[in-house]
Structures are given as C-alpha cells and as structure tokens.
C-alpha cells in the first residue's frame, strides 16, 4: 500500500505536482513529507507525495537513487531533469557536502575483518537499482580485478532494513548499507547498531538526486531548487528535519554524477552515449 501526504494549496491555485520517492523507509518518509510541504507553500501549489511508483503511472517530482536517475537520463528522450539542489545528511565524513557512503556491515561477532574475508559468503542487497546496496560492491569488485564470482550466494532482501534484520538473524553474512540508514538506526536504536560492525566503506557518492519530469521545464526545476535552498533558513525553525538527520540543501549539478555515470557504463548498465544533457 502506498503512503501519501497532500499539501493544501491557496484557493484558486490550479497548479498540482506529484512527487515520488523510492528512498523511504530507509530514509524516513516524514523527511520527504516535510520537504514537499515546504515546496507546496513556497511554490503555491498542491503537491502529492507517493511511495508507490505504480499508484497512477507517473509523477512530476522524484527522489531517486542515482542509478535510476542516470538510467532515465541515458534514454534517447530523457524523461527527467535534475533539480540542482541536493540533500546534505549529517555525517562527519561528508564535510558538509551533498554526498553519502556505502558501509559494508556484518554482525559484530562475525569473523570477517575486511572485505576480502567475505569471499564465498552470503551477501544480501536491497535491490538491483541501489547504488549503496548493490552497485557499490560490484564496482569495488571490478576495481580490484575480481573477474569471477566472489560471493558464494547473493540474496535480495528488498530493503536496507531487511538486510540489517537478515544479518542479525544470521540469514546472510553481510550487506552494503546506505550510511543515512545506519545513521537513522544509530538515532533510533543505538543498542541495535552495536550489534553490527562496519568492515569496509565505499564513497563518497553523490547524494540521491531530486528530479522533475522533463517537460515541466528548466524554470520549474530551478524554482524547486530555490525553494529547497531556502529551506535551509526554514529548517532553523523546524528542528524535526534536524532530528531526521538532514542538515541542509546545497547546490548540485549533473557533473557531480559524472564518475558514477562512468562506473555504470563500465558495468554495462547504461549507455555510454549519455552526456547528461
């Protein structure tokens, strides 16, 4: 079942936008609700936030993982444009930039001390469109020249939270987890986090992009970016965003995704013809 939240637009305002997130519940749904509420007020329009991509077959605004963005941009007629504003999640490794990490975790009592110790083990991943949970590991294996199978078994868990649960139950040995998810776990369940151990970290990667439907035009994408950047001021009055791990928004351009575009091309996941424009 999809979850939604609708902001109320001023009387007589006909504009309506539909926002879509693929990132909840790993990143709390409430964070996206607060962001879309702010956008609705700033843009003076109604915004509906959905987590089910099949609810009505299309959307106007999306919160995606970068492989999905880069795949959509690689099509002959790209259906999305990047909103030039990016999340800055609280992580001292990020240095205040719009980045995040993929942290390879095992249970605290697991024998593995480094990535190489996991050869032949059972690896879990959230889904095959995830940068932090799937492609980060494949890219690392490619970079170290691993030509054959590395893991003994791969298990699709369906989400980062499910991967963590599978590790703790002993159903899998390891999983690469979005650093924002681990940060949330640390805030909500610090004792549970102590049962996990990070054996490797990959990144930084450009933060999960915000996109708009291409035919909305560059002006709409720019207006959305301006509203998000202005949220840095509004967030001072809304401590809940801070509680959810968001520090601010900063400007970001398609060039931030160039290295990831190249890595996905090398893995044969997207066309090398895409220039990002």
PDB file of C-alpha atoms in Angstrom:
ATOM      1  CA  UNK A   1       0.000   0.000   0.000  1.00  0.00           C
ATOM      2  CA  UNK A   2       1.292   3.434  -0.855  1.00  0.00           C
ATOM      3  CA  UNK A   3       1.586   6.210   1.695  1.00  0.00           C
ATOM      4  CA  UNK A   4       0.799   9.777   0.688  1.00  0.00           C
ATOM      5  CA  UNK A   5       0.676  13.286   2.019  1.00  0.00           C
ATOM      6  CA  UNK A   6      -1.032  16.212   0.337  1.00  0.00           C
ATOM      7  CA  UNK A   7      -0.300  19.863   0.988  1.00  0.00           C
ATOM      8  CA  UNK A   8      -3.127  22.391   0.741  1.00  0.00           C
ATOM      9  CA  UNK A   9      -2.685  24.998  -1.981  1.00  0.00           C
ATOM     10  CA  UNK A  10      -4.048  28.554  -1.788  1.00  0.00           C
ATOM     11  CA  UNK A  11      -7.647  28.965  -3.052  1.00  0.00           C
ATOM     12  CA  UNK A  12      -7.829  29.369  -6.802  1.00  0.00           C
ATOM     13  CA  UNK A  13      -4.371  27.879  -7.439  1.00  0.00           C
ATOM     14  CA  UNK A  14      -4.750  25.275 -10.220  1.00  0.00           C
ATOM     15  CA  UNK A  15      -1.167  24.001 -10.223  1.00  0.00           C
ATOM     16  CA  UNK A  16      -0.625  20.493  -8.913  1.00  0.00           C
ATOM     17  CA  UNK A  17       2.586  18.498  -8.774  1.00  0.00           C
ATOM     18  CA  UNK A  18       3.067  14.834  -7.932  1.00  0.00           C
ATOM     19  CA  UNK A  19       6.184  13.789  -6.029  1.00  0.00           C
ATOM     20  CA  UNK A  20       7.544  10.265  -5.828  1.00  0.00           C
ATOM     21  CA  UNK A  21      10.155   8.770  -3.508  1.00  0.00           C
ATOM     22  CA  UNK A  22      11.919   5.454  -3.907  1.00  0.00           C
ATOM     23  CA  UNK A  23      14.053   6.166  -0.838  1.00  0.00           C
ATOM     24  CA  UNK A  24      11.590   5.556   2.040  1.00  0.00           C
ATOM     25  CA  UNK A  25      11.525   3.888   4.505  1.00  0.00           C
ATOM     26  CA  UNK A  26      15.335   3.701   4.559  1.00  0.00           C
ATOM     27  CA  UNK A  27      15.337   7.496   4.699  1.00  0.00           C
ATOM     28  CA  UNK A  28      12.247   8.316   6.815  1.00  0.00           C
ATOM     29  CA  UNK A  29       9.080   9.121   4.879  1.00  0.00           C
ATOM     30  CA  UNK A  30       8.481  12.024   7.273  1.00  0.00           C
ATOM     31  CA  UNK A  31      11.547  13.818   5.907  1.00  0.00           C
ATOM     32  CA  UNK A  32      10.091  13.826   2.392  1.00  0.00           C
ATOM     33  CA  UNK A  33       6.688  14.877   3.747  1.00  0.00           C
ATOM     34  CA  UNK A  34       8.229  17.937   5.422  1.00  0.00           C
ATOM     35  CA  UNK A  35      10.203  18.794   2.270  1.00  0.00           C
ATOM     36  CA  UNK A  36       7.159  18.517  -0.025  1.00  0.00           C
ATOM     37  CA  UNK A  37       5.022  20.531   2.422  1.00  0.00           C
ATOM     38  CA  UNK A  38       7.612  23.300   2.244  1.00  0.00           C
ATOM     39  CA  UNK A  39       7.700  23.117  -1.562  1.00  0.00           C
ATOM     40  CA  UNK A  40       3.921  23.341  -1.684  1.00  0.00           C
ATOM     41  CA  UNK A  41       3.970  26.529   0.379  1.00  0.00           C
ATOM     42  CA  UNK A  42       6.929  28.062  -1.466  1.00  0.00           C
ATOM     43  CA  UNK A  43       5.585  27.285  -4.948  1.00  0.00           C
ATOM     44  CA  UNK A  44       1.952  27.974  -4.011  1.00  0.00           C
ATOM     45  CA  UNK A  45       0.725  24.692  -5.391  1.00  0.00           C
ATOM     46  CA  UNK A  46      -0.605  21.351  -4.238  1.00  0.00           C
ATOM     47  CA  UNK A  47       1.939  18.540  -4.001  1.00  0.00           C
ATOM     48  CA  UNK A  48       1.042  14.893  -3.517  1.00  0.00           C
ATOM     49  CA  UNK A  49       3.820  12.613  -2.249  1.00  0.00           C
ATOM     50  CA  UNK A  50       3.614   8.933  -3.150  1.00  0.00           C
ATOM     51  CA  UNK A  51       5.874   5.995  -2.355  1.00  0.00           C
ATOM     52  CA  UNK A  52       4.190   3.588  -4.810  1.00  0.00           C
ATOM     53  CA  UNK A  53       5.559   4.276  -8.324  1.00  0.00           C
ATOM     54  CA  UNK A  54       2.600   2.425  -9.847  1.00  0.00           C
ATOM     55  CA  UNK A  55      -0.144   4.299  -7.996  1.00  0.00           C
ATOM     56  CA  UNK A  56      -1.058   6.443 -11.017  1.00  0.00           C
ATOM     57  CA  UNK A  57       1.655   5.525 -13.517  1.00  0.00           C
ATOM     58  CA  UNK A  58       3.603   8.792 -13.434  1.00  0.00           C
ATOM     59  CA  UNK A  59       4.946  11.588 -11.232  1.00  0.00           C
ATOM     60  CA  UNK A  60       6.300  15.108 -11.525  1.00  0.00           C
ATOM     61  CA  UNK A  61       8.978  15.148  -8.804  1.00  0.00           C
ATOM     62  CA  UNK A  62      11.122  12.188  -7.792  1.00  0.00           C
ATOM     63  CA  UNK A  63      13.556  11.352  -5.016  1.00  0.00           C
ATOM     64  CA  UNK A  64      15.687   8.635  -6.625  1.00  0.00           C
ATOM     65  CA  UNK A  65      18.880   6.672  -6.250  1.00  0.00           C
ATOM     66  CA  UNK A  66      21.478   7.854  -8.765  1.00  0.00           C
ATOM     67  CA  UNK A  67      21.488   4.672 -10.945  1.00  0.00           C
ATOM     68  CA  UNK A  68      17.781   5.238 -11.660  1.00  0.00           C
ATOM     69  CA  UNK A  69      18.435   8.903 -12.489  1.00  0.00           C
ATOM     70  CA  UNK A  70      21.364   8.048 -14.749  1.00  0.00           C
ATOM     71  CA  UNK A  71      19.390   5.299 -16.485  1.00  0.00           C
ATOM     72  CA  UNK A  72      16.483   7.678 -17.182  1.00  0.00           C
ATOM     73  CA  UNK A  73      18.918  10.309 -18.446  1.00  0.00           C
ATOM     74  CA  UNK A  74      20.558   7.754 -20.760  1.00  0.00           C
ATOM     75  CA  UNK A  75      17.386   7.230 -22.777  1.00  0.00           C
ATOM     76  CA  UNK A  76      17.060   8.770 -26.281  1.00  0.00           C
ATOM     77  CA  UNK A  77      14.425  11.144 -24.876  1.00  0.00           C
ATOM     78  CA  UNK A  78      15.253  11.590 -21.159  1.00  0.00           C
ATOM     79  CA  UNK A  79      12.098  11.824 -19.058  1.00  0.00           C
ATOM     80  CA  UNK A  80      13.680  13.655 -16.122  1.00  0.00           C
ATOM     81  CA  UNK A  81      15.808  16.695 -15.360  1.00  0.00           C
ATOM     82  CA  UNK A  82      17.967  17.149 -12.288  1.00  0.00           C
ATOM     83  CA  UNK A  83      16.782  19.626  -9.656  1.00  0.00           C
ATOM     84  CA  UNK A  84      20.034  21.494  -8.886  1.00  0.00           C
ATOM     85  CA  UNK A  85      19.769  21.155  -5.099  1.00  0.00           C
ATOM     86  CA  UNK A  86      20.946  18.211  -3.025  1.00  0.00           C
ATOM     87  CA  UNK A  87      20.425  16.849   0.465  1.00  0.00           C
ATOM     88  CA  UNK A  88      23.241  17.220   2.995  1.00  0.00           C
ATOM     89  CA  UNK A  89      22.787  14.491   5.588  1.00  0.00           C
ATOM     90  CA  UNK A  90      24.635  14.613   8.878  1.00  0.00           C
ATOM     91  CA  UNK A  91      27.860  12.601   8.545  1.00  0.00           C
ATOM     92  CA  UNK A  92      31.256  13.918   9.616  1.00  0.00           C
ATOM     93  CA  UNK A  93      32.841  12.063   6.694  1.00  0.00           C
ATOM     94  CA  UNK A  94      30.863  14.171   4.209  1.00  0.00           C
ATOM     95  CA  UNK A  95      32.366  17.516   5.175  1.00  0.00           C
ATOM     96  CA  UNK A  96      29.072  19.328   4.664  1.00  0.00           C
ATOM     97  CA  UNK A  97      28.790  18.219   1.019  1.00  0.00           C
ATOM     98  CA  UNK A  98      25.881  16.527  -0.764  1.00  0.00           C
ATOM     99  CA  UNK A  99      27.335  13.023  -0.505  1.00  0.00           C
ATOM    100  CA  UNK A 100      26.771   9.736   1.285  1.00  0.00           C
ATOM    101  CA  UNK A 101      28.544   6.406   1.740  1.00  0.00           C
ATOM    102  CA  UNK A 102      28.040   2.673   1.379  1.00  0.00           C
ATOM    103  CA  UNK A 103      29.031   0.880   4.584  1.00  0.00           C
ATOM    104  CA  UNK A 104      29.639  -2.861   4.356  1.00  0.00           C
ATOM    105  CA  UNK A 105      28.416  -4.375   7.615  1.00  0.00           C
ATOM    106  CA  UNK A 106      28.457  -7.752   9.334  1.00  0.00           C
ATOM    107  CA  UNK A 107      27.202  -8.918  12.704  1.00  0.00           C
ATOM    108  CA  UNK A 108      29.512  -7.750  15.492  1.00  0.00           C
ATOM    109  CA  UNK A 109      30.632 -11.306  16.279  1.00  0.00           C
ATOM    110  CA  UNK A 110      31.342 -12.240  12.626  1.00  0.00           C
ATOM    111  CA  UNK A 111      34.891 -13.370  11.873  1.00  0.00           C
ATOM    112  CA  UNK A 112      35.388 -11.059   8.851  1.00  0.00           C
ATOM    113  CA  UNK A 113      37.731  -8.122   9.416  1.00  0.00           C
ATOM    114  CA  UNK A 114      37.858  -6.798   5.849  1.00  0.00           C
ATOM    115  CA  UNK A 115      36.026  -7.125   2.550  1.00  0.00           C
ATOM    116  CA  UNK A 116      38.327  -9.864   1.255  1.00  0.00           C
ATOM    117  CA  UNK A 117      37.359 -12.065   4.216  1.00  0.00           C
ATOM    118  CA  UNK A 118      33.825 -12.300   2.822  1.00  0.00           C
ATOM    119  CA  UNK A 119      34.820 -14.333  -0.250  1.00  0.00           C
ATOM    120  CA  UNK A 120      32.432 -17.273  -0.623  1.00  0.00           C
ATOM    121  CA  UNK A 121      29.983 -15.889   1.967  1.00  0.00           C
ATOM    122  CA  UNK A 122      26.294 -14.984   1.690  1.00  0.00           C
ATOM    123  CA  UNK A 123      25.779 -11.338   0.665  1.00  0.00           C
ATOM    124  CA  UNK A 124      22.466  -9.523   0.926  1.00  0.00           C
ATOM    125  CA  UNK A 125      21.392  -6.490  -1.086  1.00  0.00           C
ATOM    126  CA  UNK A 126      18.279  -4.334  -1.024  1.00  0.00           C
ATOM    127  CA  UNK A 127      17.612  -4.143  -4.769  1.00  0.00           C
ATOM    128  CA  UNK A 128      19.440  -4.053  -8.091  1.00  0.00           C
ATOM    129  CA  UNK A 129      18.822  -0.331  -8.648  1.00  0.00           C
ATOM    130  CA  UNK A 130      20.577   0.724  -5.445  1.00  0.00           C
ATOM    131  CA  UNK A 131      23.973   2.407  -5.573  1.00  0.00           C
ATOM    132  CA  UNK A 132      24.867   1.937  -1.900  1.00  0.00           C
ATOM    133  CA  UNK A 133      23.329  -1.512  -1.506  1.00  0.00           C
ATOM    134  CA  UNK A 134      24.240  -3.144  -4.823  1.00  0.00           C
ATOM    135  CA  UNK A 135      26.388  -1.293  -7.349  1.00  0.00           C
ATOM    136  CA  UNK A 136      28.952  -0.064  -4.806  1.00  0.00           C
ATOM    137  CA  UNK A 137      30.003  -3.654  -4.120  1.00  0.00           C
ATOM    138  CA  UNK A 138      30.056  -4.575  -7.818  1.00  0.00           C
ATOM    139  CA  UNK A 139      32.111  -1.507  -8.647  1.00  0.00           C
ATOM    140  CA  UNK A 140      34.582  -2.340  -5.895  1.00  0.00           C
ATOM    141  CA  UNK A 141      34.965  -5.898  -7.167  1.00  0.00           C
ATOM    142  CA  UNK A 142      35.543  -4.555 -10.687  1.00  0.00           C
ATOM    143  CA  UNK A 143      38.160  -2.092  -9.440  1.00  0.00           C
ATOM    144  CA  UNK A 144      40.155  -4.826  -7.666  1.00  0.00           C
ATOM    145  CA  UNK A 145      40.026  -7.011 -10.775  1.00  0.00           C
ATOM    146  CA  UNK A 146      37.742  -9.748  -9.474  1.00  0.00           C
ATOM    147  CA  UNK A 147      36.727 -11.480 -12.708  1.00  0.00           C
ATOM    148  CA  UNK A 148      34.854 -14.491 -11.283  1.00  0.00           C
ATOM    149  CA  UNK A 149      32.180 -14.977  -8.636  1.00  0.00           C
ATOM    150  CA  UNK A 150      33.203 -13.536  -5.266  1.00  0.00           C
ATOM    151  CA  UNK A 151      30.239 -14.225  -3.014  1.00  0.00           C
ATOM    152  CA  UNK A 152      29.030 -17.760  -2.519  1.00  0.00           C
ATOM    153  CA  UNK A 153      25.416 -16.600  -2.655  1.00  0.00           C
ATOM    154  CA  UNK A 154      23.541 -13.350  -3.302  1.00  0.00           C
ATOM    155  CA  UNK A 155      20.208 -12.718  -1.591  1.00  0.00           C
ATOM    156  CA  UNK A 156      17.813  -9.891  -2.474  1.00  0.00           C
ATOM    157  CA  UNK A 157      16.266  -8.714   0.791  1.00  0.00           C
ATOM    158  CA  UNK A 158      14.056  -5.907  -0.533  1.00  0.00           C
ATOM    159  CA  UNK A 159      15.299  -3.047   1.667  1.00  0.00           C
ATOM    160  CA  UNK A 160      18.237  -1.874   3.758  1.00  0.00           C
ATOM    161  CA  UNK A 161      16.232  -2.514   6.929  1.00  0.00           C
ATOM    162  CA  UNK A 162      15.504  -6.065   5.783  1.00  0.00           C
ATOM    163  CA  UNK A 163      19.213  -6.581   5.054  1.00  0.00           C
ATOM    164  CA  UNK A 164      20.103  -5.480   8.589  1.00  0.00           C
ATOM    165  CA  UNK A 165      17.477  -7.825  10.034  1.00  0.00           C
ATOM    166  CA  UNK A 166      18.824 -10.711   7.919  1.00  0.00           C
ATOM    167  CA  UNK A 167      22.373 -10.055   9.186  1.00  0.00           C
ATOM    168  CA  UNK A 168      21.233 -10.072  12.804  1.00  0.00           C
ATOM    169  CA  UNK A 169      19.269 -13.298  12.237  1.00  0.00           C
ATOM    170  CA  UNK A 170      22.260 -14.953  10.607  1.00  0.00           C
ATOM    171  CA  UNK A 171      20.438 -15.418   7.293  1.00  0.00           C
ATOM    172  CA  UNK A 172      23.187 -13.519   5.442  1.00  0.00           C
ATOM    173  CA  UNK A 173      26.774 -12.668   6.321  1.00  0.00           C
ATOM    174  CA  UNK A 174      26.993  -9.094   5.077  1.00  0.00           C
ATOM    175  CA  UNK A 175      25.271  -6.262   3.265  1.00  0.00           C
ATOM    176  CA  UNK A 176      26.255  -2.825   1.975  1.00  0.00           C
ATOM    177  CA  UNK A 177      24.058  -0.288   3.762  1.00  0.00           C
ATOM    178  CA  UNK A 178      23.306   3.354   2.920  1.00  0.00           C
ATOM    179  CA  UNK A 179      25.137   5.462   5.506  1.00  0.00           C
ATOM    180  CA  UNK A 180      21.997   7.544   6.101  1.00  0.00           C
ATOM    181  CA  UNK A 181      20.163   4.368   7.092  1.00  0.00           C
ATOM    182  CA  UNK A 182      22.864   3.443   9.602  1.00  0.00           C
ATOM    183  CA  UNK A 183      22.757   6.986  10.964  1.00  0.00           C
ATOM    184  CA  UNK A 184      18.999   6.667  11.451  1.00  0.00           C
ATOM    185  CA  UNK A 185      19.492   3.322  13.194  1.00  0.00           C
ATOM    186  CA  UNK A 186      22.015   4.965  15.489  1.00  0.00           C
ATOM    187  CA  UNK A 187      19.483   7.642  16.454  1.00  0.00           C
ATOM    188  CA  UNK A 188      16.519   5.320  16.862  1.00  0.00           C
ATOM    189  CA  UNK A 189      18.090   2.058  18.105  1.00  0.00           C
ATOM    190  CA  UNK A 190      21.674   2.618  19.320  1.00  0.00           C
ATOM    191  CA  UNK A 191      21.755  -0.765  21.073  1.00  0.00           C
ATOM    192  CA  UNK A 192      20.776  -2.494  17.838  1.00  0.00           C
ATOM    193  CA  UNK A 193      23.501  -0.644  15.950  1.00  0.00           C
ATOM    194  CA  UNK A 194      26.068  -2.004  18.417  1.00  0.00           C
ATOM    195  CA  UNK A 195      25.243  -5.492  17.152  1.00  0.00           C
ATOM    196  CA  UNK A 196      26.675  -4.556  13.744  1.00  0.00           C
ATOM    197  CA  UNK A 197      30.237  -3.871  12.644  1.00  0.00           C
ATOM    198  CA  UNK A 198      31.480  -1.995   9.580  1.00  0.00           C
ATOM    199  CA  UNK A 199      34.245  -3.882   7.742  1.00  0.00           C
ATOM    200  CA  UNK A 200      34.592  -1.512   4.775  1.00  0.00           C
ATOM    201  CA  UNK A 201      33.206   1.793   3.500  1.00  0.00           C
ATOM    202  CA  UNK A 202      32.886   2.989  -0.092  1.00  0.00           C
ATOM    203  CA  UNK A 203      32.363   6.518  -1.299  1.00  0.00           C
ATOM    204  CA  UNK A 204      31.714   9.311  -1.032  1.00  0.00           C
ATOM    205  CA  UNK A 205      28.989   9.066  -3.651  1.00  0.00           C
ATOM    206  CA  UNK A 206      26.859  11.971  -4.909  1.00  0.00           C
ATOM    207  CA  UNK A 207      23.681  12.182  -2.866  1.00  0.00           C
ATOM    208  CA  UNK A 208      20.427  10.680  -4.064  1.00  0.00           C
ATOM    209  CA  UNK A 209      19.184  13.106  -6.747  1.00  0.00           C
ATOM    210  CA  UNK A 210      15.934  15.029  -6.845  1.00  0.00           C
ATOM    211  CA  UNK A 211      14.412  15.133 -10.332  1.00  0.00           C
ATOM    212  CA  UNK A 212      11.479  16.644 -12.199  1.00  0.00           C
ATOM    213  CA  UNK A 213       9.649  15.468 -15.264  1.00  0.00           C
ATOM    214  CA  UNK A 214      11.495  16.906 -18.283  1.00  0.00           C
ATOM    215  CA  UNK A 215       8.543  18.638 -19.889  1.00  0.00           C
ATOM    216  CA  UNK A 216       7.970  20.712 -16.744  1.00  0.00           C
ATOM    217  CA  UNK A 217      10.934  22.746 -17.970  1.00  0.00           C
ATOM    218  CA  UNK A 218      14.136  24.154 -16.531  1.00  0.00           C
ATOM    219  CA  UNK A 219      12.314  27.076 -14.920  1.00  0.00           C
ATOM    220  CA  UNK A 220      10.241  24.744 -12.735  1.00  0.00           C
ATOM    221  CA  UNK A 221      13.330  22.734 -11.783  1.00  0.00           C
ATOM    222  CA  UNK A 222      15.079  25.977 -10.861  1.00  0.00           C
ATOM    223  CA  UNK A 223      12.117  27.169  -8.782  1.00  0.00           C
ATOM    224  CA  UNK A 224      12.086  23.894  -6.873  1.00  0.00           C
ATOM    225  CA  UNK A 225      15.835  24.175  -6.256  1.00  0.00           C
ATOM    226  CA  UNK A 226      15.434  27.740  -4.999  1.00  0.00           C
ATOM    227  CA  UNK A 227      12.690  26.629  -2.611  1.00  0.00           C
ATOM    228  CA  UNK A 228      14.827  23.782  -1.276  1.00  0.00           C
ATOM    229  CA  UNK A 229      17.859  26.017  -0.778  1.00  0.00           C
ATOM    230  CA  UNK A 230      15.615  28.458   1.065  1.00  0.00           C
ATOM    231  CA  UNK A 231      14.572  25.593   3.334  1.00  0.00           C
ATOM    232  CA  UNK A 232      17.991  25.962   4.972  1.00  0.00           C
ATOM    233  CA  UNK A 233      16.552  29.060   6.639  1.00  0.00           C
ATOM    234  CA  UNK A 234      13.205  27.470   7.361  1.00  0.00           C
ATOM    235  CA  UNK A 235      14.875  24.409   8.901  1.00  0.00           C
ATOM    236  CA  UNK A 236      16.219  26.619  11.677  1.00  0.00           C
ATOM    237  CA  UNK A 237      12.595  26.879  12.780  1.00  0.00           C
ATOM    238  CA  UNK A 238      11.848  23.211  12.144  1.00  0.00           C
ATOM    239  CA  UNK A 239      14.035  21.082  14.368  1.00  0.00           C
ATOM    240  CA  UNK A 240      12.263  17.942  13.159  1.00  0.00           C
ATOM    241  CA  UNK A 241      14.302  17.969   9.931  1.00  0.00           C
ATOM    242  CA  UNK A 242      17.439  18.124  12.067  1.00  0.00           C
ATOM    243  CA  UNK A 243      16.103  15.222  14.145  1.00  0.00           C
ATOM    244  CA  UNK A 244      15.695  13.236  10.922  1.00  0.00           C
ATOM    245  CA  UNK A 245      19.369  13.713  10.057  1.00  0.00           C
ATOM    246  CA  UNK A 246      19.097  16.473   7.442  1.00  0.00           C
ATOM    247  CA  UNK A 247      21.450  19.422   7.850  1.00  0.00           C
ATOM    248  CA  UNK A 248      20.595  21.484   4.765  1.00  0.00           C
ATOM    249  CA  UNK A 249      20.393  21.600   0.980  1.00  0.00           C
ATOM    250  CA  UNK A 250      23.250  22.781  -1.235  1.00  0.00           C
ATOM    251  CA  UNK A 251      23.531  23.450  -4.986  1.00  0.00           C
ATOM    252  CA  UNK A 252      24.434  20.394  -7.054  1.00  0.00           C
ATOM    253  CA  UNK A 253      24.788  19.839 -10.793  1.00  0.00           C
ATOM    254  CA  UNK A 254      24.805  16.873 -13.140  1.00  0.00           C
ATOM    255  CA  UNK A 255      28.618  16.957 -13.158  1.00  0.00           C
ATOM    256  CA  UNK A 256      28.520  15.568  -9.607  1.00  0.00           C
ATOM    257  CA  UNK A 257      27.263  12.282 -11.093  1.00  0.00           C
ATOM    258  CA  UNK A 258      29.910  12.020 -13.830  1.00  0.00           C
ATOM    259  CA  UNK A 259      32.082   9.436 -12.061  1.00  0.00           C
ATOM    260  CA  UNK A 260      29.070   7.290 -11.236  1.00  0.00           C
ATOM    261  CA  UNK A 261      27.845   7.570 -14.830  1.00  0.00           C
ATOM    262  CA  UNK A 262      31.259   6.310 -15.995  1.00  0.00           C
ATOM    263  CA  UNK A 263      31.225   3.439 -13.481  1.00  0.00           C
ATOM    264  CA  UNK A 264      27.767   2.303 -14.573  1.00  0.00           C
ATOM    265  CA  UNK A 265      28.836   2.498 -18.218  1.00  0.00           C
ATOM    266  CA  UNK A 266      31.814   0.259 -17.405  1.00  0.00           C
ATOM    267  CA  UNK A 267      29.440  -2.270 -15.831  1.00  0.00           C
ATOM    268  CA  UNK A 268      27.223  -2.163 -18.936  1.00  0.00           C
ATOM    269  CA  UNK A 269      24.273  -0.723 -17.010  1.00  0.00           C
ATOM    270  CA  UNK A 270      23.726   2.447 -19.051  1.00  0.00           C
ATOM    271  CA  UNK A 271      24.638   3.691 -22.489  1.00  0.00           C
ATOM    272  CA  UNK A 272      27.969   5.432 -22.876  1.00  0.00           C
ATOM    273  CA  UNK A 273      26.250   7.837 -25.311  1.00  0.00           C
ATOM    274  CA  UNK A 274      24.577   9.728 -22.455  1.00  0.00           C
ATOM    275  CA  UNK A 275      26.228  13.086 -21.833  1.00  0.00           C
ATOM    276  CA  UNK A 276      23.918  14.158 -19.005  1.00  0.00           C
ATOM    277  CA  UNK A 277      22.375  16.975 -21.057  1.00  0.00           C
TER     278      UNK A 277
END
